Amino acid sequence: MTDIQKKRQSAMGVCARATAEEIAAALDRIGRPETANELRAPEAGLVMARARMGGNGAPFNVGEVSVTRAAVRLASGETGIAYQLGRDSKKARDAALLDALLQTGRAAEVEAALAPIRTRIQEDQNLKARRAAATKVDFFTMVRGED
Amino acid sequence: MYVAVKGGEAAIANAHRLLDHERRGDRGVADLSLAQIREQMTLLVDRVMTEGSLYDPDLAALAIKQARGDIIEAVFLVRAFRTTLPRFGYSVPADTGAMRAVRRVSAIYKDLPGGQVLGPTFDYTHRLIDFLLAAGAEPPVPDESEKVLEPMPHVTGLLDREGLIEPESAEEEGAPVSDLTREPLDFPAPRDLRLQALARGDEGFVLALGYSTQRGFGRTHPFTGEIRIGDVEIEFVPEELGFAVPLGDVVLTECEMITQFKGSASAPPQFTRGYGVAFGRGERKAMAMALVDRALRAREFGEDVQAPAQDEEFVLAHCDNLQSTGFVEHLKLPHYVDFQAELGLVRKMRAEYEARRDDALEAAE
Protein backbone atom coordinates (compact mmCIF):
# COMPACT_ATOMS: atom_id res chain seq x y z
CA MET A 1 0.00 0.00 0.00
CA THR A 2 1.19 3.51 -0.77
CA ASP A 3 1.50 6.17 1.95
CA ILE A 4 -1.60 8.01 0.79
CA GLN A 5 -3.59 4.76 0.74
CA LYS A 6 -2.49 4.07 4.32
CA LYS A 7 -3.54 7.58 5.37
CA ARG A 8 -6.90 7.22 3.66
CA GLN A 9 -7.47 3.80 5.22
CA SER A 10 -6.71 5.13 8.68
CA ALA A 11 -8.98 8.18 8.21
CA MET A 12 -11.76 5.92 6.91
CA GLY A 13 -11.46 3.87 10.11
CA VAL A 14 -11.89 7.06 12.14
CA CYS A 15 -14.88 8.22 10.09
CA ALA A 16 -16.53 4.80 10.37
CA ARG A 17 -16.36 4.93 14.17
CA ALA A 18 -17.20 8.63 14.44
CA THR A 19 -20.71 9.95 15.01
CA ALA A 20 -22.44 11.86 12.21
CA GLU A 21 -22.14 15.03 14.32
CA GLU A 22 -18.39 14.59 14.79
CA ILE A 23 -17.78 14.21 11.07
CA ALA A 24 -20.02 17.16 10.20
CA ALA A 25 -18.17 19.29 12.77
CA ALA A 26 -14.79 18.24 11.36
CA LEU A 27 -15.91 19.15 7.85
CA ASP A 28 -17.32 22.49 8.97
CA ARG A 29 -14.07 23.23 10.76
CA ILE A 30 -11.98 22.90 7.62
CA GLY A 31 -14.72 24.33 5.41
CA ARG A 32 -16.99 22.31 3.17
CA PRO A 33 -15.77 22.34 -0.43
CA GLU A 34 -18.20 24.49 -2.41
CA THR A 35 -18.12 22.47 -5.56
CA ALA A 36 -18.20 18.74 -5.29
CA ASN A 37 -19.83 16.39 -7.74
CA GLU A 38 -21.84 13.55 -6.44
CA LEU A 39 -20.21 10.63 -8.26
CA ARG A 40 -22.38 8.19 -6.42
CA ALA A 41 -25.27 9.36 -4.31
CA PRO A 42 -25.19 7.80 -0.84
CA GLU A 43 -26.57 4.29 -1.12
CA ALA A 44 -27.45 1.77 1.56
CA GLY A 45 -26.53 -1.83 0.91
CA LEU A 46 -25.15 -4.99 2.40
CA VAL A 47 -21.78 -6.59 2.90
CA MET A 48 -21.70 -10.26 3.81
CA ALA A 49 -19.43 -10.52 6.85
CA ARG A 50 -17.07 -13.46 6.94
CA ALA A 51 -15.27 -15.13 9.81
CA ARG A 52 -13.01 -18.17 9.98
CA MET A 53 -13.81 -21.65 11.27
CA GLY A 54 -12.15 -22.01 14.66
CA GLY A 55 -11.04 -18.37 14.39
CA ASN A 56 -8.19 -19.17 12.02
CA GLY A 57 -9.41 -21.73 9.49
CA ALA A 58 -11.27 -21.55 6.21
CA PRO A 59 -13.70 -18.63 5.81
CA PHE A 60 -17.49 -18.89 6.02
CA ASN A 61 -20.35 -16.39 5.84
CA VAL A 62 -21.62 -15.29 9.24
CA GLY A 63 -24.31 -12.83 8.19
CA GLU A 64 -24.73 -9.47 6.54
CA VAL A 65 -23.96 -6.02 7.88
CA SER A 66 -25.71 -2.88 6.64
CA VAL A 67 -23.32 -0.50 4.92
CA THR A 68 -23.73 2.91 3.32
CA ARG A 69 -21.42 4.05 0.56
CA ALA A 70 -20.90 7.38 -1.18
CA ALA A 71 -18.48 8.86 -3.71
CA VAL A 72 -17.78 12.51 -4.49
CA ARG A 73 -15.42 14.36 -6.85
CA LEU A 74 -13.93 17.73 -5.99
CA ALA A 75 -13.63 20.48 -8.59
CA SER A 76 -9.87 19.87 -8.43
CA GLY A 77 -10.48 16.28 -9.53
CA GLU A 78 -9.88 14.21 -6.39
CA THR A 79 -12.36 11.39 -5.75
CA GLY A 80 -13.47 10.70 -2.22
CA ILE A 81 -15.05 7.41 -1.21
CA ALA A 82 -16.80 6.19 1.91
CA TYR A 83 -18.02 2.76 2.96
CA GLN A 84 -19.24 2.49 6.52
CA LEU A 85 -21.52 0.48 8.78
CA GLY A 86 -25.05 1.73 9.20
CA ARG A 87 -27.59 3.56 7.09
CA ASP A 88 -26.63 7.21 7.63
CA SER A 89 -26.35 8.72 4.16
CA LYS A 90 -25.32 12.21 5.28
CA LYS A 91 -22.53 10.77 7.38
CA ALA A 92 -21.30 8.69 4.43
CA ARG A 93 -21.32 11.72 2.12
CA ASP A 94 -19.45 13.85 4.65
CA ALA A 95 -16.89 11.07 5.11
CA ALA A 96 -16.42 10.86 1.32
CA LEU A 97 -15.75 14.62 1.23
CA LEU A 98 -13.12 14.24 3.96
CA ASP A 99 -11.53 11.38 2.02
CA ALA A 100 -11.37 13.60 -1.07
CA LEU A 101 -9.88 16.53 0.86
CA LEU A 102 -7.30 14.19 2.38
CA GLN A 103 -5.89 13.73 -1.13
CA THR A 104 -5.48 17.47 -1.70
CA GLY A 105 -3.03 20.02 -0.34
CA ARG A 106 -5.37 20.35 2.66
CA ALA A 107 -4.51 16.91 4.02
CA ALA A 108 -2.92 18.36 7.15
CA GLU A 109 -6.13 20.27 7.96
CA VAL A 110 -8.16 17.08 7.57
CA GLU A 111 -5.79 15.19 9.86
CA ALA A 112 -6.01 17.99 12.43
CA ALA A 113 -9.81 17.97 12.28
CA LEU A 114 -9.90 14.19 12.72
CA ALA A 115 -7.40 14.19 15.59
CA PRO A 116 -9.89 14.95 18.39
CA ILE A 117 -12.25 12.24 17.06
CA ARG A 118 -9.36 9.80 17.00
CA THR A 119 -8.61 10.68 20.62
CA ARG A 120 -12.25 10.32 21.67
CA ILE A 121 -12.47 6.87 20.03
CA GLN A 122 -9.22 5.77 21.67
CA GLU A 123 -10.42 7.01 25.07
CA ASP A 124 -13.72 5.13 24.70
CA GLN A 125 -11.84 1.96 23.83
CA ASN A 126 -9.46 2.41 26.75
CA LEU A 127 -12.33 2.96 29.18
CA LYS A 128 -14.05 -0.21 27.96
CA ALA A 129 -10.80 -2.13 28.35
CA ARG A 130 -10.15 -0.81 31.88
CA ARG A 131 -13.67 -1.77 32.94
CA ALA A 132 -13.23 -5.24 31.44
CA ALA A 133 -9.81 -5.54 33.11
CA ALA A 134 -11.46 -4.92 36.50
CA THR A 135 -13.40 -8.18 35.94
CA LYS A 136 -10.29 -10.25 35.30
CA VAL A 137 -10.20 -13.17 37.72
CA ASP A 138 -7.68 -15.60 39.01
CA PHE A 139 -9.54 -18.84 39.58
CA PHE A 140 -7.57 -21.06 41.89
CA THR A 141 -8.00 -24.72 42.54
CA MET A 142 -8.32 -25.56 46.20
CA VAL A 143 -5.21 -27.23 47.65
CA ARG A 144 -6.15 -30.73 48.68
CA GLY A 145 -3.70 -30.93 51.57
CA GLU A 146 -1.74 -33.87 50.24
CA ASP A 147 1.68 -32.23 50.54
CA MET B 1 -52.78 -26.08 -0.57
CA TYR B 2 -54.79 -22.93 -0.20
CA VAL B 3 -56.55 -20.99 -2.94
CA ALA B 4 -56.96 -17.27 -3.27
CA VAL B 5 -59.94 -15.73 -1.55
CA LYS B 6 -61.51 -12.41 -2.33
CA GLY B 7 -62.97 -9.84 -0.04
CA GLY B 8 -62.31 -8.93 3.54
CA GLU B 9 -60.40 -5.76 2.64
CA ALA B 10 -62.18 -3.63 5.22
CA ALA B 11 -61.79 -6.31 7.90
CA ILE B 12 -58.06 -6.65 7.13
CA ALA B 13 -57.50 -2.89 7.23
CA ASN B 14 -59.32 -2.63 10.54
CA ALA B 15 -57.44 -5.62 11.95
CA HIS B 16 -54.12 -3.91 11.17
CA ARG B 17 -55.37 -0.67 12.67
CA LEU B 18 -56.35 -2.56 15.79
CA LEU B 19 -52.92 -4.19 15.83
CA ASP B 20 -51.27 -0.75 15.71
CA HIS B 21 -53.45 0.37 18.59
CA GLU B 22 -52.71 -2.71 20.70
CA ARG B 23 -49.00 -2.37 19.98
CA ARG B 24 -49.08 1.13 21.41
CA GLY B 25 -50.63 -0.19 24.61
CA ASP B 26 -51.85 2.21 27.29
CA ARG B 27 -51.45 5.68 25.80
CA GLY B 28 -50.94 7.01 29.29
CA VAL B 29 -47.57 5.23 29.25
CA ALA B 30 -44.71 6.90 27.36
CA ASP B 31 -44.05 5.57 23.84
CA LEU B 32 -40.99 3.28 23.70
CA SER B 33 -38.09 4.90 21.82
CA LEU B 34 -35.79 2.94 19.50
CA ALA B 35 -32.81 4.23 21.47
CA GLN B 36 -34.31 2.70 24.62
CA ILE B 37 -34.73 -0.67 22.91
CA ARG B 38 -31.25 -0.50 21.36
CA GLU B 39 -29.55 0.50 24.61
CA GLN B 40 -31.57 -1.43 27.19
CA MET B 41 -32.89 -4.51 25.39
CA THR B 42 -29.42 -5.26 24.03
CA LEU B 43 -29.54 -9.04 24.08
CA LEU B 44 -32.92 -9.06 22.36
CA VAL B 45 -31.56 -6.71 19.67
CA ASP B 46 -28.53 -8.99 19.30
CA ARG B 47 -30.70 -12.06 18.91
CA VAL B 48 -32.84 -10.44 16.23
CA MET B 49 -29.69 -9.37 14.38
CA THR B 50 -28.23 -12.89 14.60
CA GLU B 51 -31.34 -14.73 13.48
CA GLY B 52 -32.31 -11.99 11.05
CA SER B 53 -28.77 -12.42 9.72
CA LEU B 54 -28.24 -8.66 9.47
CA TYR B 55 -26.07 -6.57 11.78
CA ASP B 56 -27.89 -3.28 12.25
CA PRO B 57 -28.86 -2.46 15.86
CA ASP B 58 -31.15 0.45 14.93
CA LEU B 59 -33.04 -1.63 12.39
CA ALA B 60 -33.37 -4.57 14.80
CA ALA B 61 -34.69 -2.19 17.49
CA LEU B 62 -37.32 -0.89 15.09
CA ALA B 63 -38.27 -4.43 14.05
CA ILE B 64 -38.67 -5.41 17.71
CA LYS B 65 -40.94 -2.43 18.35
CA GLN B 66 -43.00 -3.11 15.23
CA ALA B 67 -43.26 -6.82 16.11
CA ARG B 68 -44.46 -6.06 19.66
CA GLY B 69 -41.37 -7.88 20.95
CA ASP B 70 -42.01 -11.11 19.03
CA ILE B 71 -38.58 -12.37 18.01
CA ILE B 72 -39.59 -14.38 14.97
CA GLU B 73 -41.83 -11.62 13.62
CA ALA B 74 -38.93 -9.18 14.10
CA VAL B 75 -36.60 -11.60 12.29
CA PHE B 76 -39.17 -11.74 9.47
CA LEU B 77 -39.16 -7.92 9.18
CA VAL B 78 -35.35 -7.77 9.15
CA ARG B 79 -35.06 -10.52 6.53
CA ALA B 80 -37.67 -8.81 4.37
CA PHE B 81 -35.81 -5.51 4.64
CA ARG B 82 -32.49 -7.03 3.57
CA THR B 83 -34.03 -8.24 0.33
CA THR B 84 -34.57 -4.60 -0.67
CA LEU B 85 -30.86 -3.75 -0.45
CA PRO B 86 -28.09 -4.36 -2.98
CA ARG B 87 -25.18 -6.58 -1.96
CA PHE B 88 -21.86 -4.73 -2.25
CA GLY B 89 -19.79 -7.86 -1.72
CA TYR B 90 -18.08 -9.99 0.90
CA SER B 91 -15.96 -8.76 3.80
CA VAL B 92 -12.39 -9.73 4.50
CA PRO B 93 -12.68 -12.65 6.99
CA ALA B 94 -12.86 -11.04 10.44
CA ASP B 95 -9.85 -11.55 12.69
CA THR B 96 -11.46 -12.65 15.96
CA GLY B 97 -8.01 -13.12 17.49
CA ALA B 98 -7.64 -9.32 17.34
CA MET B 99 -11.03 -8.81 19.02
CA ARG B 100 -11.10 -6.10 21.69
CA ALA B 101 -12.67 -8.52 24.11
CA VAL B 102 -14.73 -7.39 27.08
CA ARG B 103 -15.26 -10.99 28.09
CA ARG B 104 -13.08 -14.04 27.63
CA VAL B 105 -13.31 -17.22 29.63
CA SER B 106 -11.89 -20.69 29.23
CA ALA B 107 -13.08 -23.81 31.02
CA ILE B 108 -9.98 -25.83 30.17
CA TYR B 109 -7.07 -23.65 31.28
CA LYS B 110 -7.10 -21.71 34.52
CA ASP B 111 -4.06 -19.63 33.61
CA LEU B 112 -3.81 -18.68 30.00
CA PRO B 113 -2.27 -15.79 28.06
CA GLY B 114 -4.58 -12.80 28.39
CA GLY B 115 -6.30 -14.33 31.40
CA GLN B 116 -9.93 -14.93 32.29
CA VAL B 117 -12.01 -11.79 31.92
CA LEU B 118 -15.60 -12.15 33.13
CA GLY B 119 -16.94 -8.96 31.60
CA PRO B 120 -20.64 -8.14 31.95
CA THR B 121 -22.09 -11.57 32.75
CA PHE B 122 -25.16 -13.12 34.36
CA ASP B 123 -22.89 -15.94 35.62
CA TYR B 124 -22.55 -16.04 39.41
CA THR B 125 -25.58 -13.80 39.90
CA HIS B 126 -28.17 -15.26 42.27
CA ARG B 127 -31.06 -14.85 39.88
CA LEU B 128 -33.06 -13.02 42.50
CA ILE B 129 -35.58 -10.56 41.11
CA ASP B 130 -34.19 -7.08 41.71
CA PHE B 131 -37.00 -4.84 42.86
CA LEU B 132 -34.64 -1.88 42.93
CA LEU B 133 -34.82 -1.94 39.12
CA ALA B 134 -38.58 -1.56 39.37
CA ALA B 135 -37.99 1.48 41.53
CA GLY B 136 -35.77 2.96 38.80
CA ALA B 137 -32.47 2.75 40.68
CA GLU B 138 -29.41 3.90 38.70
CA PRO B 139 -26.51 1.38 38.86
CA PRO B 140 -23.12 2.51 40.19
CA VAL B 141 -20.36 3.34 37.70
CA PRO B 142 -18.23 0.23 36.96
CA ASP B 143 -14.80 -0.22 38.49
CA GLU B 144 -11.74 0.34 36.37
CA SER B 145 -8.39 -1.40 36.50
CA GLU B 146 -5.22 0.40 35.58
CA LYS B 147 -3.68 -2.90 34.50
CA VAL B 148 -4.01 -3.12 30.74
CA LEU B 149 -5.49 -6.23 29.17
CA GLU B 150 -2.87 -8.36 27.48
CA PRO B 151 -3.38 -9.87 24.02
CA MET B 152 -5.65 -12.93 24.06
CA PRO B 153 -4.52 -15.56 21.58
CA HIS B 154 -7.01 -18.34 20.83
CA VAL B 155 -6.76 -21.08 23.45
CA THR B 156 -6.81 -23.80 20.81
CA GLY B 157 -3.48 -22.41 19.61
CA LEU B 158 -1.93 -23.72 22.84
CA LEU B 159 -3.10 -27.27 22.09
CA ASP B 160 -2.17 -26.80 18.47
CA ARG B 161 1.47 -26.31 19.41
CA GLU B 162 1.52 -29.74 21.03
CA GLY B 163 -0.24 -31.27 18.05
CA LEU B 164 -3.00 -32.49 20.36
CA ILE B 165 -5.83 -30.81 18.50
CA GLU B 166 -6.82 -31.25 14.90
CA PRO B 167 -5.47 -28.39 12.80
CA GLU B 168 -8.22 -26.11 11.51
CA SER B 169 -8.82 -26.60 7.80
CA ALA B 170 -6.64 -24.14 5.93
CA GLU B 171 -8.08 -21.75 3.40
CA GLU B 172 -7.49 -22.67 -0.19
CA GLU B 173 -6.58 -19.50 -2.02
CA GLY B 174 -9.61 -18.20 -3.86
CA ALA B 175 -11.70 -21.28 -3.05
CA PRO B 176 -15.41 -20.48 -3.29
CA VAL B 177 -17.29 -20.01 -0.01
CA SER B 178 -20.84 -21.38 0.13
CA ASP B 179 -23.54 -18.76 0.53
CA LEU B 180 -26.99 -19.80 1.67
CA THR B 181 -28.46 -16.49 0.51
CA ARG B 182 -27.35 -17.13 -3.07
CA GLU B 183 -27.86 -20.84 -3.53
CA PRO B 184 -30.43 -23.08 -1.88
CA LEU B 185 -29.38 -25.58 0.74
CA ASP B 186 -28.09 -28.80 -0.77
CA PHE B 187 -26.97 -32.05 0.81
CA PRO B 188 -24.41 -33.19 1.73
CA ALA B 189 -23.66 -29.66 2.96
CA PRO B 190 -20.04 -28.56 3.38
CA ARG B 191 -19.02 -27.18 6.78
CA ASP B 192 -18.99 -23.53 5.65
CA LEU B 193 -22.63 -23.81 4.57
CA ARG B 194 -23.57 -25.61 7.79
CA LEU B 195 -21.94 -22.89 9.88
CA GLN B 196 -23.78 -20.15 7.98
CA ALA B 197 -27.11 -21.91 8.48
CA LEU B 198 -26.43 -22.53 12.18
CA ALA B 199 -25.28 -18.93 12.72
CA ARG B 200 -28.71 -17.66 11.70
CA GLY B 201 -30.55 -20.65 13.13
CA ASP B 202 -33.12 -20.35 15.90
CA GLU B 203 -31.48 -20.14 19.30
CA GLY B 204 -34.05 -22.38 20.94
CA PHE B 205 -33.76 -25.07 18.29
CA VAL B 206 -29.96 -25.02 18.23
CA LEU B 207 -29.87 -24.97 22.04
CA ALA B 208 -32.12 -28.03 22.28
CA LEU B 209 -29.98 -29.91 19.76
CA GLY B 210 -26.79 -28.96 21.58
CA TYR B 211 -28.36 -30.14 24.83
CA SER B 212 -29.40 -33.41 23.21
CA THR B 213 -25.76 -34.19 22.38
CA GLN B 214 -24.86 -33.72 26.05
CA ARG B 215 -27.65 -36.06 27.13
CA GLY B 216 -26.38 -38.88 24.96
CA PHE B 217 -27.96 -38.34 21.56
CA GLY B 218 -24.69 -38.14 19.63
CA ARG B 219 -22.39 -37.86 22.58
CA THR B 220 -19.25 -35.77 22.07
CA HIS B 221 -17.79 -35.04 25.57
CA PRO B 222 -17.36 -31.30 25.04
CA PHE B 223 -15.26 -28.75 26.92
CA THR B 224 -15.55 -25.02 26.46
CA GLY B 225 -12.13 -24.15 25.12
CA GLU B 226 -13.00 -20.51 25.04
CA ILE B 227 -15.75 -17.95 24.83
CA ARG B 228 -14.97 -14.37 23.84
CA ILE B 229 -17.16 -11.34 23.29
CA GLY B 230 -16.05 -7.97 22.00
CA ASP B 231 -15.55 -5.54 19.15
CA VAL B 232 -14.22 -6.86 15.88
CA GLU B 233 -13.36 -4.68 12.92
CA ILE B 234 -15.03 -5.55 9.63
CA GLU B 235 -13.06 -4.71 6.49
CA PHE B 236 -14.22 -4.61 2.90
CA VAL B 237 -12.21 -4.18 -0.29
CA PRO B 238 -14.21 -2.10 -2.80
CA GLU B 239 -13.19 -2.79 -6.38
CA GLU B 240 -12.76 0.92 -7.10
CA LEU B 241 -10.25 1.32 -4.27
CA GLY B 242 -8.20 -1.85 -4.21
CA PHE B 243 -7.42 -1.65 -0.50
CA ALA B 244 -9.31 -2.75 2.60
CA VAL B 245 -11.68 -0.15 4.02
CA PRO B 246 -12.46 -0.47 7.75
CA LEU B 247 -16.28 -0.39 7.85
CA GLY B 248 -16.36 -0.06 11.62
CA ASP B 249 -16.72 -2.44 14.55
CA VAL B 250 -19.34 -5.07 15.22
CA VAL B 251 -19.78 -6.95 18.48
CA LEU B 252 -19.27 -10.68 18.02
CA THR B 253 -19.45 -13.66 20.33
CA GLU B 254 -17.25 -16.61 19.53
CA CYS B 255 -17.14 -20.05 21.15
CA GLU B 256 -14.71 -22.87 20.59
CA MET B 257 -15.71 -26.25 21.95
CA ILE B 258 -13.16 -29.01 22.22
CA THR B 259 -14.08 -32.68 22.23
CA GLN B 260 -12.09 -35.81 22.76
CA PHE B 261 -11.58 -38.11 19.79
CA LYS B 262 -10.36 -41.66 20.18
CA GLY B 263 -8.61 -41.68 16.86
CA SER B 264 -9.14 -43.88 13.82
CA ALA B 265 -7.03 -45.97 11.46
CA SER B 266 -5.82 -42.82 9.73
CA ALA B 267 -5.96 -40.18 12.50
CA PRO B 268 -4.23 -40.25 15.90
CA PRO B 269 -6.15 -39.69 19.15
CA GLN B 270 -6.62 -35.95 19.53
CA PHE B 271 -9.05 -33.21 20.39
CA THR B 272 -11.49 -32.06 17.74
CA ARG B 273 -13.21 -28.72 17.32
CA GLY B 274 -16.68 -27.27 17.21
CA TYR B 275 -17.15 -23.60 16.38
CA GLY B 276 -19.89 -21.12 17.14
CA VAL B 277 -20.32 -17.44 16.41
CA ALA B 278 -23.13 -14.92 16.89
CA PHE B 279 -23.73 -11.23 16.26
CA GLY B 280 -23.66 -9.20 19.45
CA ARG B 281 -23.66 -10.89 22.83
CA GLY B 282 -25.00 -14.35 22.02
CA GLU B 283 -23.11 -16.62 24.35
CA ARG B 284 -25.75 -19.33 24.74
CA LYS B 285 -26.28 -19.44 20.99
CA ALA B 286 -22.57 -19.57 20.18
CA MET B 287 -22.02 -22.40 22.67
CA ALA B 288 -24.96 -24.43 21.38
CA MET B 289 -23.88 -23.81 17.80
CA ALA B 290 -20.38 -25.08 18.57
CA LEU B 291 -21.84 -28.30 20.00
CA VAL B 292 -24.03 -28.84 16.96
CA ASP B 293 -21.18 -27.97 14.54
CA ARG B 294 -19.11 -30.74 16.11
CA ALA B 295 -22.01 -33.20 16.10
CA LEU B 296 -22.58 -32.51 12.39
CA ARG B 297 -18.94 -33.39 11.66
CA ALA B 298 -19.71 -37.05 12.47
CA ARG B 299 -19.17 -38.29 8.90
CA GLU B 300 -15.81 -36.54 8.75
CA PHE B 301 -14.60 -38.55 11.79
CA GLY B 302 -16.19 -41.82 10.75
CA GLU B 303 -18.72 -41.68 13.59
CA ASP B 304 -22.12 -43.33 13.27
CA VAL B 305 -24.89 -40.87 12.44
CA GLN B 306 -27.53 -41.96 14.95
CA ALA B 307 -28.84 -38.85 16.67
CA PRO B 308 -30.87 -35.90 15.37
CA ALA B 309 -28.02 -33.42 16.06
CA GLN B 310 -25.74 -35.45 13.76
CA ASP B 311 -28.24 -35.51 10.90
CA GLU B 312 -27.42 -32.49 8.76
CA GLU B 313 -30.61 -32.61 6.75
CA PHE B 314 -32.71 -32.71 9.91
CA VAL B 315 -30.73 -29.90 11.53
CA LEU B 316 -30.22 -27.55 8.60
CA ALA B 317 -33.67 -27.94 7.09
CA HIS B 318 -35.34 -27.09 10.40
CA CYS B 319 -33.05 -24.62 12.18
CA ASP B 320 -34.35 -21.52 10.40
CA ASN B 321 -37.20 -20.11 12.47
CA LEU B 322 -38.55 -18.01 9.62
CA GLN B 323 -38.92 -21.03 7.35
CA SER B 324 -40.39 -23.05 10.20
CA THR B 325 -42.93 -20.43 11.11
CA GLY B 326 -43.81 -19.83 7.48
CA PHE B 327 -44.84 -23.42 6.96
CA VAL B 328 -46.48 -23.92 10.34
CA GLU B 329 -48.37 -20.63 10.24
CA HIS B 330 -49.56 -20.99 6.67
CA LEU B 331 -51.94 -23.61 8.07
CA LYS B 332 -54.13 -20.82 9.43
CA LEU B 333 -54.72 -19.32 6.00
CA PRO B 334 -57.93 -20.26 4.16
CA HIS B 335 -57.88 -23.94 3.15
CA TYR B 336 -61.62 -24.00 2.43
CA VAL B 337 -61.51 -25.73 -0.96
CA ASP B 338 -58.91 -28.18 0.23
CA PHE B 339 -60.97 -29.00 3.26
CA GLN B 340 -64.15 -29.41 1.20
CA ALA B 341 -62.36 -32.07 -0.84
CA GLU B 342 -61.18 -33.84 2.31
CA LEU B 343 -64.66 -33.61 3.78
CA GLY B 344 -66.12 -35.27 0.67
CA LEU B 345 -63.50 -37.99 0.84
CA VAL B 346 -64.08 -38.73 4.52
CA ARG B 347 -67.89 -38.83 3.95
CA LYS B 348 -67.39 -41.32 1.13
CA MET B 349 -65.03 -43.50 3.19
CA ARG B 350 -67.42 -43.38 6.13
CA ALA B 351 -70.33 -44.49 3.92
CA GLU B 352 -68.26 -47.39 2.58
CA TYR B 353 -67.18 -48.35 6.10
CA GLU B 354 -70.75 -48.36 7.33
CA ALA B 355 -71.92 -50.36 4.32
CA ARG B 356 -69.20 -52.98 5.00
CA ARG B 357 -70.15 -53.14 8.67
CA ASP B 358 -73.84 -53.59 7.85
CA ASP B 359 -72.93 -56.34 5.36
CA ALA B 360 -70.85 -58.09 8.00
CA LEU B 361 -73.70 -57.87 10.54
CA GLU B 362 -76.18 -59.29 8.06
CA ALA B 363 -73.85 -62.17 7.18
CA ALA B 364 -73.45 -62.97 10.87
CA GLU B 365 -77.20 -63.13 11.52
Coordinates of C-alpha atoms in Angstrom, one line a residue, chain B residues 20-32 68:
Chain B
D20 CA -51.3 -0.8 15.7
H21 CA -53.5 0.4 18.6
E22 CA -52.7 -2.7 20.7
R23 CA -49.0 -2.4 20.0
R24 CA -49.1 1.1 21.4
G25 CA -50.6 -0.2 24.6
D26 CA -51.8 2.2 27.3
R27 CA -51.4 5.7 25.8
G28 CA -50.9 7.0 29.3
V29 CA -47.6 5.2 29.3
A30 CA -44.7 6.9 27.4
D31 CA -44.0 5.6 23.8
L32 CA -41.0 3.3 23.7
R68 CA -44.5 -6.1 19.7

